[in-house]
PDB file of C-alpha atoms in Angstrom:
ATOM      1  CA  UNK A   1      17.898  -7.591  15.184  1.00 70.00           C
ATOM      2  CA  UNK A   2      18.261  -4.127  12.793  1.00 81.00           C
ATOM      3  CA  UNK A   3      17.854  -1.387  14.554  1.00 86.00           C
ATOM      4  CA  UNK A   4      15.339   1.274  12.840  1.00 93.00           C
ATOM      5  CA  UNK A   5      15.311   4.978  13.342  1.00 90.00           C
ATOM      6  CA  UNK A   6      13.382   6.564  16.013  1.00 92.00           C
ATOM      7  CA  UNK A   7      12.027  10.306  16.709  1.00 91.00           C
ATOM      8  CA  UNK A   8      13.043  13.047  16.660  1.00 91.00           C
ATOM      9  CA  UNK A   9      13.301  13.400  12.818  1.00 92.00           C
ATOM     10  CA  UNK A  10      14.800  16.204  11.013  1.00 90.00           C
ATOM     11  CA  UNK A  11      12.115  18.982   9.510  1.00 84.00           C
ATOM     12  CA  UNK A  12      11.127  18.305   6.556  1.00 87.00           C
ATOM     13  CA  UNK A  13       8.221  18.663   4.169  1.00 85.00           C
ATOM     14  CA  UNK A  14       7.399  17.685   0.531  1.00 87.00           C
ATOM     15  CA  UNK A  15       4.179  18.535  -2.070  1.00 86.00           C
ATOM     16  CA  UNK A  16       2.235  15.841  -2.272  1.00 85.00           C
ATOM     17  CA  UNK A  17       2.587  12.921  -3.219  1.00 82.00           C
ATOM     18  CA  UNK A  18       6.150  13.105  -1.829  1.00 82.00           C
ATOM     19  CA  UNK A  19       9.225  11.432  -2.898  1.00 85.00           C
ATOM     20  CA  UNK A  20      11.018   8.658  -1.306  1.00 89.00           C
ATOM     21  CA  UNK A  21      14.079  10.036  -3.141  1.00 83.00           C
ATOM     22  CA  UNK A  22      14.127  13.171  -0.527  1.00 85.00           C
ATOM     23  CA  UNK A  23      13.236  11.505   2.690  1.00 90.00           C
ATOM     24  CA  UNK A  24      15.213  11.418   5.951  1.00 90.00           C
ATOM     25  CA  UNK A  25      15.693   9.559   7.513  1.00 90.00           C
ATOM     26  CA  UNK A  26      15.474   7.106   3.988  1.00 91.00           C
ATOM     27  CA  UNK A  27      12.709   4.699   4.334  1.00 90.00           C
ATOM     28  CA  UNK A  28      13.863   0.460   4.245  1.00 88.00           C
ATOM     29  CA  UNK A  29      11.644  -1.240   2.139  1.00 92.00           C
ATOM     30  CA  UNK A  30      14.166  -4.161   2.246  1.00 88.00           C
ATOM     31  CA  UNK A  31      15.905  -3.439  -0.772  1.00 90.00           C
ATOM     32  CA  UNK A  32      19.257  -5.178   1.265  1.00 86.00           C
ATOM     33  CA  UNK A  33      17.529  -7.372   3.288  1.00 86.00           C
ATOM     34  CA  UNK A  34      14.752  -8.983   2.304  1.00 89.00           C
ATOM     35  CA  UNK A  35      15.578 -12.504   1.616  1.00 88.00           C
ATOM     36  CA  UNK A  36      12.987 -14.585  -0.785  1.00 89.00           C
ATOM     37  CA  UNK A  37      12.510 -18.585  -0.771  1.00 90.00           C
ATOM     38  CA  UNK A  38       9.726 -19.084  -3.255  1.00 93.00           C
ATOM     39  CA  UNK A  39       6.526 -18.689  -1.673  1.00 96.00           C
ATOM     40  CA  UNK A  40       5.702 -16.828  -4.567  1.00 98.00           C
ATOM     41  CA  UNK A  41       6.787 -18.784  -7.617  1.00 97.00           C
ATOM     42  CA  UNK A  42       5.384 -17.840 -10.960  1.00 95.00           C
ATOM     43  CA  UNK A  43       2.734 -15.316  -9.696  1.00 98.00           C
ATOM     44  CA  UNK A  44       1.323 -12.392 -10.934  1.00 98.00           C
ATOM     45  CA  UNK A  45       0.795  -9.704  -9.114  1.00 98.00           C
ATOM     46  CA  UNK A  46      -0.500  -6.721  -9.491  1.00 98.00           C
ATOM     47  CA  UNK A  47       0.241  -3.666  -6.650  1.00 98.00           C
ATOM     48  CA  UNK A  48      -1.083   0.137  -6.631  1.00 98.00           C
ATOM     49  CA  UNK A  49       0.823   2.706  -4.742  1.00 96.00           C
ATOM     50  CA  UNK A  50       3.910   0.470  -5.490  1.00 96.00           C
ATOM     51  CA  UNK A  51       6.415   3.048  -6.550  1.00 95.00           C
ATOM     52  CA  UNK A  52       7.428   3.803  -2.849  1.00 94.00           C
ATOM     53  CA  UNK A  53       6.317   3.472   0.656  1.00 95.00           C
ATOM     54  CA  UNK A  54       4.712   0.056   1.806  1.00 97.00           C
ATOM     55  CA  UNK A  55       3.809  -0.753  -2.411  1.00 97.00           C
ATOM     56  CA  UNK A  56       7.652  -1.199  -2.836  1.00 97.00           C
ATOM     57  CA  UNK A  57       8.500  -3.487   0.361  1.00 97.00           C
ATOM     58  CA  UNK A  58       6.124  -5.687  -1.481  1.00 98.00           C
ATOM     59  CA  UNK A  59       6.928  -5.306  -4.984  1.00 98.00           C
ATOM     60  CA  UNK A  60      10.137  -6.078  -3.595  1.00 98.00           C
ATOM     61  CA  UNK A  61       9.293  -9.180  -1.207  1.00 98.00           C
ATOM     62  CA  UNK A  62       7.160 -10.772  -3.791  1.00 98.00           C
ATOM     63  CA  UNK A  63       9.666 -10.393  -6.395  1.00 98.00           C
ATOM     64  CA  UNK A  64      12.359 -11.931  -4.209  1.00 98.00           C
ATOM     65  CA  UNK A  65       9.336 -14.433  -3.798  1.00 98.00           C
ATOM     66  CA  UNK A  66       9.288 -15.501  -7.296  1.00 98.00           C
ATOM     67  CA  UNK A  67       5.918 -13.291  -8.843  1.00 98.00           C
ATOM     68  CA  UNK A  68       6.330 -11.034 -11.735  1.00 98.00           C
ATOM     69  CA  UNK A  69       4.908  -7.483 -10.578  1.00 98.00           C
ATOM     70  CA  UNK A  70       2.900  -4.986 -12.187  1.00 98.00           C
ATOM     71  CA  UNK A  71       2.942  -1.467 -10.258  1.00 98.00           C
ATOM     72  CA  UNK A  72       0.278   0.554 -10.587  1.00 98.00           C
ATOM     73  CA  UNK A  73       1.108   4.462  -9.436  1.00 97.00           C
ATOM     74  CA  UNK A  74       0.242   7.966 -10.081  1.00 95.00           C
ATOM     75  CA  UNK A  75       3.475  10.182 -11.083  1.00 92.00           C
ATOM     76  CA  UNK A  76       6.321   9.612  -9.170  1.00 91.00           C
ATOM     77  CA  UNK A  77       7.948   7.989 -12.310  1.00 94.00           C
ATOM     78  CA  UNK A  78      11.831   8.204 -10.604  1.00 93.00           C
ATOM     79  CA  UNK A  79      10.699   5.900  -7.354  1.00 94.00           C
ATOM     80  CA  UNK A  80       8.944   3.933  -9.548  1.00 96.00           C
ATOM     81  CA  UNK A  81      11.883   3.073 -11.607  1.00 96.00           C
ATOM     82  CA  UNK A  82      13.532   2.591  -8.854  1.00 96.00           C
ATOM     83  CA  UNK A  83      10.907  -0.069  -7.515  1.00 97.00           C
ATOM     84  CA  UNK A  84      11.089  -1.605 -11.157  1.00 97.00           C
ATOM     85  CA  UNK A  85      14.842  -2.086 -11.106  1.00 97.00           C
ATOM     86  CA  UNK A  86      14.946  -3.900  -7.774  1.00 97.00           C
ATOM     87  CA  UNK A  87      11.921  -6.043  -9.138  1.00 98.00           C
ATOM     88  CA  UNK A  88      14.003  -6.888 -12.513  1.00 98.00           C
ATOM     89  CA  UNK A  89      17.284  -7.547 -10.414  1.00 97.00           C
ATOM     90  CA  UNK A  90      15.568 -10.053  -8.596  1.00 97.00           C
ATOM     91  CA  UNK A  91      14.792 -11.749 -12.257  1.00 97.00           C
ATOM     92  CA  UNK A  92      11.400 -11.257 -12.371  1.00 98.00           C
ATOM     93  CA  UNK A  93       9.378  -9.071 -14.670  1.00 98.00           C
ATOM     94  CA  UNK A  94       7.575  -5.646 -14.220  1.00 98.00           C
ATOM     95  CA  UNK A  95       5.323  -3.412 -15.521  1.00 98.00           C
ATOM     96  CA  UNK A  96       4.958   0.078 -14.931  1.00 98.00           C
ATOM     97  CA  UNK A  97       1.750   1.953 -14.667  1.00 98.00           C
ATOM     98  CA  UNK A  98       1.317   5.889 -14.744  1.00 97.00           C
ATOM     99  CA  UNK A  99      -1.975   7.237 -13.861  1.00 97.00           C
ATOM    100  CA  UNK A 100      -4.997   8.876 -11.634  1.00 97.00           C
ATOM    101  CA  UNK A 101      -6.954   5.582 -10.210  1.00 98.00           C
ATOM    102  CA  UNK A 102      -9.523   8.811  -9.107  1.00 97.00           C
ATOM    103  CA  UNK A 103     -10.426   8.175 -12.935  1.00 98.00           C
ATOM    104  CA  UNK A 104     -12.196   5.099 -13.609  1.00 98.00           C
ATOM    105  CA  UNK A 105     -11.190   4.485 -16.763  1.00 98.00           C
ATOM    106  CA  UNK A 106      -7.350   4.226 -15.009  1.00 98.00           C
ATOM    107  CA  UNK A 107      -8.728   1.723 -12.531  1.00 98.00           C
ATOM    108  CA  UNK A 108      -9.863  -0.328 -15.864  1.00 98.00           C
ATOM    109  CA  UNK A 109      -6.383   0.585 -17.368  1.00 98.00           C
ATOM    110  CA  UNK A 110      -4.437  -0.972 -15.244  1.00 98.00           C
ATOM    111  CA  UNK A 111      -6.313  -4.136 -15.022  1.00 98.00           C
ATOM    112  CA  UNK A 112      -6.156  -4.688 -18.476  1.00 98.00           C
ATOM    113  CA  UNK A 113      -2.441  -4.045 -19.224  1.00 98.00           C
ATOM    114  CA  UNK A 114      -1.803  -6.866 -17.022  1.00 98.00           C
ATOM    115  CA  UNK A 115      -3.912  -9.323 -18.122  1.00 98.00           C
ATOM    116  CA  UNK A 116      -2.208  -8.000 -21.632  1.00 98.00           C
ATOM    117  CA  UNK A 117       1.448  -8.374 -21.218  1.00 98.00           C
ATOM    118  CA  UNK A 118       1.491 -11.166 -18.189  1.00 98.00           C
ATOM    119  CA  UNK A 119      -2.121 -13.114 -19.047  1.00 98.00           C
ATOM    120  CA  UNK A 120      -3.906 -12.964 -15.521  1.00 98.00           C
ATOM    121  CA  UNK A 121      -3.489 -11.884 -11.988  1.00 98.00           C
ATOM    122  CA  UNK A 122      -2.476 -13.950  -8.977  1.00 98.00           C
ATOM    123  CA  UNK A 123      -2.285 -11.764  -7.068  1.00 98.00           C
ATOM    124  CA  UNK A 124      -4.235  -8.234  -6.502  1.00 98.00           C
ATOM    125  CA  UNK A 125      -2.595  -5.900  -3.563  1.00 98.00           C
ATOM    126  CA  UNK A 126      -5.148  -2.581  -3.043  1.00 98.00           C
ATOM    127  CA  UNK A 127      -2.501  -0.304  -1.720  1.00 98.00           C
ATOM    128  CA  UNK A 128      -2.564   3.690  -3.272  1.00 97.00           C
ATOM    129  CA  UNK A 129      -4.020   5.901  -0.872  1.00 95.00           C
ATOM    130  CA  UNK A 130      -4.079   9.637  -0.395  1.00 95.00           C
ATOM    131  CA  UNK A 131      -4.677  11.544   3.039  1.00 93.00           C
ATOM    132  CA  UNK A 132      -4.446  15.129   4.064  1.00 93.00           C
ATOM    133  CA  UNK A 133      -4.165  16.776   7.657  1.00 92.00           C
ATOM    134  CA  UNK A 134      -6.937  19.075   9.040  1.00 94.00           C
ATOM    135  CA  UNK A 135      -7.495  20.502  13.046  1.00 93.00           C
ATOM    136  CA  UNK A 136     -10.994  21.753  11.943  1.00 96.00           C
ATOM    137  CA  UNK A 137     -14.207  19.779   9.939  1.00 97.00           C
ATOM    138  CA  UNK A 138     -14.835  23.331   8.276  1.00 97.00           C
ATOM    139  CA  UNK A 139     -11.306  23.246   6.677  1.00 96.00           C
ATOM    140  CA  UNK A 140     -11.838  20.159   4.799  1.00 97.00           C
ATOM    141  CA  UNK A 141     -12.631  21.100   1.222  1.00 97.00           C
ATOM    142  CA  UNK A 142     -15.417  18.899  -0.576  1.00 97.00           C
ATOM    143  CA  UNK A 143     -13.393  18.162  -3.690  1.00 97.00           C
ATOM    144  CA  UNK A 144     -10.575  17.070  -1.139  1.00 97.00           C
ATOM    145  CA  UNK A 145     -13.251  14.589   0.786  1.00 98.00           C
ATOM    146  CA  UNK A 146     -14.530  13.392  -2.832  1.00 98.00           C
ATOM    147  CA  UNK A 147     -10.781  12.888  -3.877  1.00 97.00           C
ATOM    148  CA  UNK A 148      -9.774  10.859  -0.779  1.00 97.00           C
ATOM    149  CA  UNK A 149     -12.938   8.359  -1.584  1.00 98.00           C
ATOM    150  CA  UNK A 150     -12.413   8.064  -4.967  1.00 98.00           C
ATOM    151  CA  UNK A 151      -8.395   7.068  -4.682  1.00 97.00           C
ATOM    152  CA  UNK A 152      -9.166   5.024  -1.140  1.00 98.00           C
ATOM    153  CA  UNK A 153     -12.675   3.387  -1.304  1.00 98.00           C
ATOM    154  CA  UNK A 154     -13.577   3.590  -5.168  1.00 98.00           C
ATOM    155  CA  UNK A 155     -10.392   2.590  -6.677  1.00 98.00           C
ATOM    156  CA  UNK A 156     -10.245  -0.064  -5.346  1.00 98.00           C
ATOM    157  CA  UNK A 157     -13.774  -1.326  -5.963  1.00 98.00           C
ATOM    158  CA  UNK A 158     -13.219  -0.318  -9.677  1.00 98.00           C
ATOM    159  CA  UNK A 159     -10.067  -2.215  -9.609  1.00 98.00           C
ATOM    160  CA  UNK A 160     -11.513  -5.312  -8.126  1.00 98.00           C
ATOM    161  CA  UNK A 161     -14.418  -5.765  -9.823  1.00 98.00           C
ATOM    162  CA  UNK A 162     -12.589  -5.563 -13.388  1.00 98.00           C
ATOM    163  CA  UNK A 163      -9.615  -7.894 -11.932  1.00 98.00           C
ATOM    164  CA  UNK A 164     -11.475 -10.906 -10.670  1.00 98.00           C
ATOM    165  CA  UNK A 165     -12.449 -12.143 -13.816  1.00 98.00           C
ATOM    166  CA  UNK A 166      -9.051 -13.002 -14.475  1.00 98.00           C
ATOM    167  CA  UNK A 167      -8.560 -14.528 -11.039  1.00 98.00           C
ATOM    168  CA  UNK A 168      -8.356 -18.446 -10.820  1.00 98.00           C
ATOM    169  CA  UNK A 169      -9.446 -20.028  -7.415  1.00 98.00           C
ATOM    170  CA  UNK A 170      -6.208 -19.920  -4.977  1.00 98.00           C
ATOM    171  CA  UNK A 171      -5.849 -16.194  -5.888  1.00 98.00           C
ATOM    172  CA  UNK A 172      -5.814 -13.750  -3.513  1.00 98.00           C
ATOM    173  CA  UNK A 173      -6.613  -9.917  -3.064  1.00 98.00           C
ATOM    174  CA  UNK A 174      -4.914  -8.102   0.017  1.00 98.00           C
ATOM    175  CA  UNK A 175      -6.426  -4.323   0.737  1.00 98.00           C
ATOM    176  CA  UNK A 176      -4.354  -2.185   2.861  1.00 98.00           C
ATOM    177  CA  UNK A 177      -6.239  -0.693   5.538  1.00 97.00           C
ATOM    178  CA  UNK A 178      -5.128   1.350   8.724  1.00 96.00           C
ATOM    179  CA  UNK A 179      -5.096   1.242  12.396  1.00 95.00           C
ATOM    180  CA  UNK A 180      -6.945   4.298  11.745  1.00 94.00           C
ATOM    181  CA  UNK A 181     -10.090   1.584  10.910  1.00 93.00           C
ATOM    182  CA  UNK A 182      -9.884   0.997  14.003  1.00 91.00           C
ATOM    183  CA  UNK A 183      -9.049   3.846  16.267  1.00 92.00           C
ATOM    184  CA  UNK A 184      -9.502   6.932  13.619  1.00 94.00           C
ATOM    185  CA  UNK A 185      -7.104   9.814  14.345  1.00 93.00           C
ATOM    186  CA  UNK A 186      -9.319  13.161  14.171  1.00 95.00           C
ATOM    187  CA  UNK A 187      -7.170  14.996  12.135  1.00 95.00           C
ATOM    188  CA  UNK A 188      -7.257  12.540   9.080  1.00 95.00           C
ATOM    189  CA  UNK A 189     -11.042  12.763   9.300  1.00 97.00           C
ATOM    190  CA  UNK A 190     -11.648  11.853   5.131  1.00 97.00           C
ATOM    191  CA  UNK A 191      -8.406   9.088   5.423  1.00 96.00           C
ATOM    192  CA  UNK A 192      -9.538   7.362   8.206  1.00 97.00           C
ATOM    193  CA  UNK A 193     -13.227   6.889   7.518  1.00 98.00           C
ATOM    194  CA  UNK A 194     -12.079   5.270   3.778  1.00 98.00           C
ATOM    195  CA  UNK A 195     -10.359   3.296   5.934  1.00 97.00           C
ATOM    196  CA  UNK A 196     -12.911   1.815   7.735  1.00 97.00           C
ATOM    197  CA  UNK A 197     -14.751   1.447   4.489  1.00 98.00           C
ATOM    198  CA  UNK A 198     -11.691  -0.547   3.242  1.00 98.00           C
ATOM    199  CA  UNK A 199     -12.232  -2.656   6.461  1.00 97.00           C
ATOM    200  CA  UNK A 200     -15.676  -3.545   5.574  1.00 97.00           C
ATOM    201  CA  UNK A 201     -15.350  -4.014   2.171  1.00 98.00           C
ATOM    202  CA  UNK A 202     -13.130  -6.319   2.494  1.00 98.00           C
ATOM    203  CA  UNK A 203     -15.050  -8.778   5.000  1.00 98.00           C
ATOM    204  CA  UNK A 204     -18.209  -8.447   2.861  1.00 98.00           C
ATOM    205  CA  UNK A 205     -15.737  -8.896   0.034  1.00 98.00           C
ATOM    206  CA  UNK A 206     -14.138 -12.866   1.463  1.00 98.00           C
ATOM    207  CA  UNK A 207     -17.742 -13.942   1.569  1.00 98.00           C
ATOM    208  CA  UNK A 208     -19.106 -12.609  -2.081  1.00 98.00           C
ATOM    209  CA  UNK A 209     -15.804 -14.545  -3.646  1.00 98.00           C
ATOM    210  CA  UNK A 210     -15.661 -17.734  -1.043  1.00 98.00           C
ATOM    211  CA  UNK A 211     -17.426 -19.574  -3.337  1.00 97.00           C
ATOM    212  CA  UNK A 212     -14.803 -18.749  -6.301  1.00 98.00           C
ATOM    213  CA  UNK A 213     -11.997 -19.962  -4.194  1.00 98.00           C
ATOM    214  CA  UNK A 214     -10.365 -16.062  -4.373  1.00 98.00           C
ATOM    215  CA  UNK A 215      -9.496 -15.093  -0.685  1.00 98.00           C
ATOM    216  CA  UNK A 216      -9.673 -11.404   0.720  1.00 98.00           C
ATOM    217  CA  UNK A 217      -7.794 -10.105   3.628  1.00 98.00           C
ATOM    218  CA  UNK A 218      -6.484  -6.591   4.801  1.00 98.00           C
ATOM    219  CA  UNK A 219      -3.327  -5.551   6.176  1.00 98.00           C
ATOM    220  CA  UNK A 220      -3.769  -2.504   9.010  1.00 97.00           C
ATOM    221  CA  UNK A 221      -0.211  -0.709   9.262  1.00 97.00           C
ATOM    222  CA  UNK A 222       0.087   1.835  12.332  1.00 95.00           C
ATOM    223  CA  UNK A 223       2.793   4.507  12.066  1.00 95.00           C
ATOM    224  CA  UNK A 224       4.732   3.558   9.093  1.00 96.00           C
ATOM    225  CA  UNK A 225       7.444   5.973   7.664  1.00 93.00           C
ATOM    226  CA  UNK A 226       6.376   6.194   3.896  1.00 91.00           C
ATOM    227  CA  UNK A 227       6.644   9.446   1.465  1.00 87.00           C
ATOM    228  CA  UNK A 228       3.130  10.057   2.291  1.00 85.00           C
ATOM    229  CA  UNK A 229       3.952  11.259   5.645  1.00 90.00           C
ATOM    230  CA  UNK A 230       6.677  13.970   4.860  1.00 89.00           C
ATOM    231  CA  UNK A 231       3.805  14.951   2.201  1.00 87.00           C
ATOM    232  CA  UNK A 232       0.886  15.474   4.403  1.00 83.00           C
ATOM    233  CA  UNK A 233       1.793  15.855   7.874  1.00 85.00           C
ATOM    234  CA  UNK A 234       2.863  18.799   9.556  1.00 86.00           C
ATOM    235  CA  UNK A 235       6.707  19.285  10.150  1.00 87.00           C
ATOM    236  CA  UNK A 236       6.012  18.897  14.583  1.00 87.00           C
ATOM    237  CA  UNK A 237       4.352  15.828  13.601  1.00 88.00           C
ATOM    238  CA  UNK A 238       6.604  14.854  11.143  1.00 91.00           C
ATOM    239  CA  UNK A 239       9.212  14.787  13.876  1.00 92.00           C
ATOM    240  CA  UNK A 240       7.660  12.886  16.453  1.00 91.00           C
ATOM    241  CA  UNK A 241       6.452  10.197  14.198  1.00 93.00           C
ATOM    242  CA  UNK A 242       5.481   7.060  15.434  1.00 93.00           C
ATOM    243  CA  UNK A 243       6.811   7.946  19.069  1.00 94.00           C
ATOM    244  CA  UNK A 244       3.710   7.191  20.413  1.00 93.00           C
ATOM    245  CA  UNK A 245       3.498   3.607  20.181  1.00 96.00           C
ATOM    246  CA  UNK A 246       4.666   0.787  22.493  1.00 96.00           C
ATOM    247  CA  UNK A 247       7.818   0.337  20.473  1.00 96.00           C
ATOM    248  CA  UNK A 248       8.526   4.310  20.109  1.00 95.00           C
ATOM    249  CA  UNK A 249       9.319   4.962  16.473  1.00 96.00           C
ATOM    250  CA  UNK A 250       7.645   4.000  13.442  1.00 95.00           C
ATOM    251  CA  UNK A 251       7.860   1.262  11.473  1.00 96.00           C
ATOM    252  CA  UNK A 252      10.081   0.621   7.785  1.00 96.00           C
ATOM    253  CA  UNK A 253       7.752  -0.425   4.961  1.00 96.00           C
ATOM    254  CA  UNK A 254      10.030  -3.671   4.987  1.00 96.00           C
ATOM    255  CA  UNK A 255       8.535  -4.688   8.192  1.00 97.00           C
ATOM    256  CA  UNK A 256       4.747  -4.264   6.836  1.00 97.00           C
ATOM    257  CA  UNK A 257       6.051  -6.878   3.829  1.00 97.00           C
ATOM    258  CA  UNK A 258       5.640  -9.747   4.884  1.00 97.00           C
ATOM    259  CA  UNK A 259       1.981 -10.386   6.211  1.00 98.00           C
ATOM    260  CA  UNK A 260       1.380  -9.487   2.597  1.00 98.00           C
ATOM    261  CA  UNK A 261       3.380 -12.567   1.484  1.00 98.00           C
ATOM    262  CA  UNK A 262       1.870 -14.782   3.767  1.00 98.00           C
ATOM    263  CA  UNK A 263      -1.624 -13.446   2.614  1.00 98.00           C
ATOM    264  CA  UNK A 264      -0.434 -13.974  -0.834  1.00 98.00           C
ATOM    265  CA  UNK A 265       0.993 -17.517  -0.627  1.00 98.00           C
ATOM    266  CA  UNK A 266      -0.509 -21.017  -0.805  1.00 97.00           C
ATOM    267  CA  UNK A 267       0.316 -21.280   2.922  1.00 96.00           C
ATOM    268  CA  UNK A 268      -2.656 -18.985   3.846  1.00 97.00           C
ATOM    269  CA  UNK A 269      -5.344 -21.019   1.905  1.00 97.00           C
ATOM    270  CA  UNK A 270      -7.879 -21.129   4.529  1.00 98.00           C
ATOM    271  CA  UNK A 271      -7.327 -17.513   5.446  1.00 98.00           C
ATOM    272  CA  UNK A 272      -9.836 -15.195   4.252  1.00 98.00           C
ATOM    273  CA  UNK A 273     -11.991 -11.869   5.735  1.00 98.00           C
ATOM    274  CA  UNK A 274      -9.240 -11.062   8.220  1.00 96.00           C
ATOM    275  CA  UNK A 275      -7.598  -8.049   9.076  1.00 97.00           C
ATOM    276  CA  UNK A 276      -3.862  -8.251  10.319  1.00 97.00           C
ATOM    277  CA  UNK A 277      -2.721  -5.371  12.411  1.00 96.00           C
ATOM    278  CA  UNK A 278       1.549  -3.995  12.005  1.00 96.00           C
ATOM    279  CA  UNK A 279       1.186  -1.644  14.715  1.00 96.00           C
ATOM    280  CA  UNK A 280       3.999  -1.450  16.806  1.00 95.00           C
ATOM    281  CA  UNK A 281       1.650  -2.498  19.570  1.00 95.00           C
ATOM    282  CA  UNK A 282      -1.074  -0.594  19.551  1.00 92.00           C
ATOM    283  CA  UNK A 283      -3.930  -2.922  20.054  1.00 91.00           C
ATOM    284  CA  UNK A 284      -6.645  -3.688  17.501  1.00 88.00           C
ATOM    285  CA  UNK A 285      -9.130  -5.617  19.343  1.00 78.00           C
TER     286      UNK A 285
END
């Protein structure tokens, strides 16, 4: 079994949204390790927040399992091009879709351009997220609270609403929630609140779309080593990130990707309305 990095991590801080290229240690998104076996052969996937971190790991895994991938991201062009390179090295097509998902028009555009390029959507992964850390309620700016909701949950509603007409029976929607949906961290109040909303949205949507044969599930990661961490947390929190888990370290993005593959595949044909934790041993009950 591969030995992944454990805390303490080097002091580091980046501006939002963060760049994977400058992280130390560099996150493992499966670039050298993920092996595909054709489980998503010829499927079309739209993944938001796929320039780096969990989204990149999912994009790489999907491509190596045989899917073509559309990648929605904000403006981290260097990271996104690197993700596209790995997708294309797997012999699959990749569409890059930069833009701010806090805007309704962008949510609709990423769906429209994916369908224009690939003809349909078989798998939708709503993964893009924003967070900031605050020690006091009074420190949270109103506009930041609204932006957190716009990106983390309202964008999911908008993208899903636009995508469903282009999804056939057997398609899969996978939403990224968080262990914060179960045990909210007080210093991530806005983020944790949206993640609880995503869990509820997923459970309700699965029932709403069941008659269409479209499955809806969510993945709840624990602490995962991604650019969002070094861009939004204090240096002290970064140094010890993930140390509180029973496994004593944060997860790497590549360790989260396999559950997305399972939920996207036809192997999960009777799995819908569920939430799957990848938490390093922290319980979710």
